XYZ file of C-alpha atoms in Angstrom:
256
model
C 108.219 82.735 57.933
C 106.058 80.442 60.057
C 102.802 80.819 61.949
C 102.431 79.554 65.511
C 99.072 78.998 67.183
C 98.784 81.172 70.269
C 97.721 78.151 72.312
C 101.081 76.554 71.524
C 102.858 79.370 73.372
C 101.748 78.837 76.993
C 102.948 82.248 78.139
C 100.334 84.007 75.985
C 97.654 82.660 78.318
C 98.473 85.541 80.684
C 97.555 88.149 78.065
C 94.285 90.077 78.195
C 93.372 88.686 74.774
C 95.323 85.628 73.785
C 96.439 85.892 70.133
C 94.985 83.259 67.824
C 98.299 83.042 65.991
C 101.746 84.617 65.925
C 104.055 85.020 62.931
C 107.628 83.907 63.435
C 110.915 84.277 61.584
C 113.897 82.323 62.849
C 114.385 79.553 65.364
C 111.155 78.703 67.177
C 113.000 76.442 69.597
C 114.084 79.579 71.472
C 110.550 79.617 72.885
C 111.379 76.402 74.725
C 114.189 78.076 76.677
C 113.820 79.960 79.924
C 113.159 83.586 79.040
C 113.680 86.985 80.680
C 112.128 90.183 79.294
C 114.189 93.385 79.373
C 112.645 96.774 78.544
C 113.444 100.434 79.089
C 114.004 103.914 77.764
C 114.765 104.651 74.124
C 117.303 107.193 75.395
C 119.237 105.363 78.107
C 122.312 106.791 79.755
C 125.760 105.238 79.405
C 125.420 103.476 82.767
C 122.155 101.814 81.711
C 123.578 100.742 78.343
C 126.595 99.103 79.946
C 124.629 97.271 82.630
C 121.975 96.045 80.188
C 124.685 94.653 77.911
C 126.327 92.871 80.836
C 123.015 91.570 82.168
C 121.823 90.238 78.803
C 125.204 88.626 78.197
C 125.176 86.948 81.617
C 121.709 85.524 80.978
C 122.570 84.296 77.477
C 125.686 82.500 78.757
C 123.395 80.535 81.039
C 121.132 79.452 78.188
C 118.419 82.065 78.826
C 116.681 83.739 75.885
C 116.425 87.513 76.281
C 113.130 89.011 75.077
C 112.690 92.639 74.045
C 110.962 94.860 71.497
C 113.728 95.740 68.986
C 113.309 99.473 69.688
C 116.147 101.966 70.002
C 117.928 102.243 73.322
C 117.505 99.564 75.979
C 115.807 97.068 73.636
C 118.682 97.139 71.165
C 121.245 96.855 73.973
C 119.418 93.814 75.378
C 119.383 92.052 72.002
C 123.025 92.860 71.282
C 124.212 91.918 74.752
C 122.531 88.531 74.542
C 123.801 87.929 71.020
C 121.467 87.585 68.046
C 121.276 83.789 68.363
C 120.022 83.951 71.949
C 117.359 86.636 71.745
C 113.703 87.057 70.801
C 112.544 90.332 69.211
C 108.837 91.158 69.282
C 107.718 93.586 66.580
C 105.024 96.333 66.518
C 104.610 95.712 62.779
C 104.415 92.827 60.309
C 107.475 90.739 59.542
C 107.851 92.189 56.048
C 108.971 95.411 57.733
C 112.048 96.237 59.780
C 111.098 98.873 62.352
C 112.741 101.048 63.487
C 114.900 101.480 60.390
C 117.949 102.277 62.517
C 117.783 98.704 63.863
C 116.999 97.054 60.513
C 120.296 95.166 60.298
C 119.997 94.009 63.923
C 116.446 92.741 63.355
C 117.516 90.936 60.187
C 120.355 89.202 62.050
C 117.936 88.120 64.769
C 115.519 86.794 62.129
C 118.348 84.692 60.689
C 119.960 83.443 63.902
C 117.495 84.134 66.729
C 113.726 84.643 66.639
C 111.496 87.536 65.547
C 107.781 87.468 66.416
C 104.762 89.540 65.398
C 101.032 89.352 66.087
C 100.333 91.320 62.907
C 99.901 90.372 59.256
C 103.236 90.495 57.405
C 102.480 93.753 55.558
C 101.057 95.611 58.576
C 102.777 98.933 59.321
C 103.242 100.011 62.938
C 100.557 102.209 64.500
C 100.619 103.951 67.900
C 98.369 101.265 69.408
C 100.396 98.380 67.989
C 103.349 99.274 70.229
C 101.146 98.622 73.260
C 100.140 95.252 71.804
C 103.809 94.467 71.184
C 104.746 95.432 74.741
C 102.171 93.064 76.236
C 103.641 90.101 74.350
C 107.191 91.071 75.374
C 106.112 90.988 79.028
C 104.093 87.775 78.648
C 106.994 85.788 77.196
C 109.426 86.429 80.050
C 109.392 84.673 83.397
C 110.157 88.050 84.940
C 110.360 91.634 83.702
C 113.528 93.703 84.009
C 112.996 97.463 83.650
C 116.390 99.024 83.014
C 115.451 102.722 82.987
C 112.116 104.527 82.722
C 110.591 107.946 83.122
C 107.247 108.338 84.849
C 104.248 108.022 82.485
C 106.433 106.453 79.793
C 105.581 103.575 77.487
C 107.919 101.426 79.529
C 105.762 101.960 82.601
C 102.793 100.630 80.595
C 104.769 97.403 80.347
C 105.062 97.426 84.130
C 101.273 97.526 84.377
C 101.063 94.450 82.160
C 103.564 92.670 84.408
C 101.528 93.498 87.511
C 98.327 92.163 85.943
C 100.121 88.977 84.902
C 101.608 88.501 88.352
C 105.179 88.743 87.025
C 108.067 89.663 89.290
C 109.593 93.028 88.358
C 113.290 93.846 88.664
C 115.002 97.186 88.073
C 118.489 98.607 87.915
C 119.434 100.877 90.821
C 119.662 104.534 89.763
C 120.618 107.808 91.427
C 117.941 110.130 92.767
C 116.435 112.255 90.018
C 117.245 109.647 87.363
C 114.907 106.935 86.067
C 112.110 108.137 88.318
C 109.778 105.411 87.091
C 111.979 102.606 88.416
C 112.836 104.514 91.583
C 109.097 104.870 92.239
C 108.700 101.102 91.884
C 111.427 100.522 94.457
C 109.951 103.062 96.855
C 106.553 101.358 96.583
C 108.179 97.932 97.052
C 106.739 96.839 93.718
C 110.124 95.865 92.286
C 113.442 94.452 93.416
C 116.782 96.016 92.509
C 119.490 94.017 90.745
C 122.709 94.650 92.662
C 124.659 91.619 91.427
C 124.336 90.636 87.757
C 125.740 87.127 88.102
C 123.646 86.376 91.181
C 120.519 87.471 89.312
C 121.397 85.463 86.190
C 122.123 82.344 88.226
C 118.455 82.258 89.242
C 117.736 81.130 85.695
C 120.638 78.827 84.869
C 124.316 78.053 85.209
C 127.219 78.328 82.821
C 127.644 74.754 81.614
C 131.240 74.818 80.425
C 133.707 76.766 82.534
C 137.190 77.302 81.138
C 140.620 77.563 82.672
C 141.651 80.103 80.015
C 142.212 83.402 81.900
C 141.412 85.396 78.758
C 137.989 83.750 78.297
C 137.215 84.046 82.000
C 138.125 87.733 81.868
C 135.947 88.377 78.802
C 132.948 86.720 80.481
C 132.842 89.700 82.850
C 132.238 92.108 79.909
C 135.249 94.332 80.663
C 135.879 97.607 78.867
C 137.983 97.570 75.700
C 140.688 99.580 77.441
C 140.904 97.112 80.338
C 141.165 94.163 77.961
C 143.840 95.776 75.782
C 145.912 96.678 78.823
C 145.790 93.144 80.166
C 145.887 90.952 77.050
C 147.145 93.129 74.190
C 147.460 91.225 70.895
C 145.399 88.276 72.182
C 142.392 90.596 72.173
C 142.853 91.574 68.515
C 143.323 87.929 67.518
C 140.122 86.911 69.320
C 138.186 89.683 67.573
C 139.429 88.527 64.158
C 138.547 84.922 65.014
C 135.027 85.967 65.997
C 135.468 84.824 69.598
C 134.611 88.263 70.959
C 132.898 91.439 69.799
C 133.002 95.024 71.020
C 129.655 96.602 71.877
C 129.342 100.058 73.413
C 132.990 99.962 74.436
C 132.732 96.612 76.230
C 133.862 93.104 75.336
C 131.116 90.550 74.647
C 132.081 86.887 74.453
C 130.438 85.211 71.437
């Protein structure tokens, strides 16, 4: 565990009260990368889960660090889609705790291979107000804020307010009427822009450095479903999974 002076993290300057110091576990050099914050509902639908995984994966492949809050739902999908070595998890508690417990193993993997941050003393246990503090840092670290799914008057929409005050651009996933009313309201008010093309959005932050002529790798980069991959590549898919080249998350292929 390390301690970083708040002044050494330029993005914290946008916060209402800049933290004097931040505790860190993992690879601090991730803070030097371009960063995108992804937040959203703790109970996302299947569509949201799939798109968040694809979006986080597309950003990570371009060298972007994905920032989120390690909560259930969208946060966990963002971390997993990016891969634990290319993500930053901001905690509502001290680093001696793994909260929520359901994501304990994920948080531990990020602490080992990615980066976990907290503004709280190591033994501090999460309180209702500490989630708000956590959310502000999540928003501050990203160049932009992506809101994947949100109900009106939800905690996620509090993050949107932070983004507005910081002058951050806000992006949302397009949803059907009657779903994710918080993000639909943002679109209606022209306070956010919809992401209609994942690769086009990700390319605003970087490019994939090493393209490959291998059709299998190129196919997996698109995060296809397991069924699609099995139908097209059969045994090659199983071999790649055993080799650790790919992983299956929420029924989709993620290239590692």
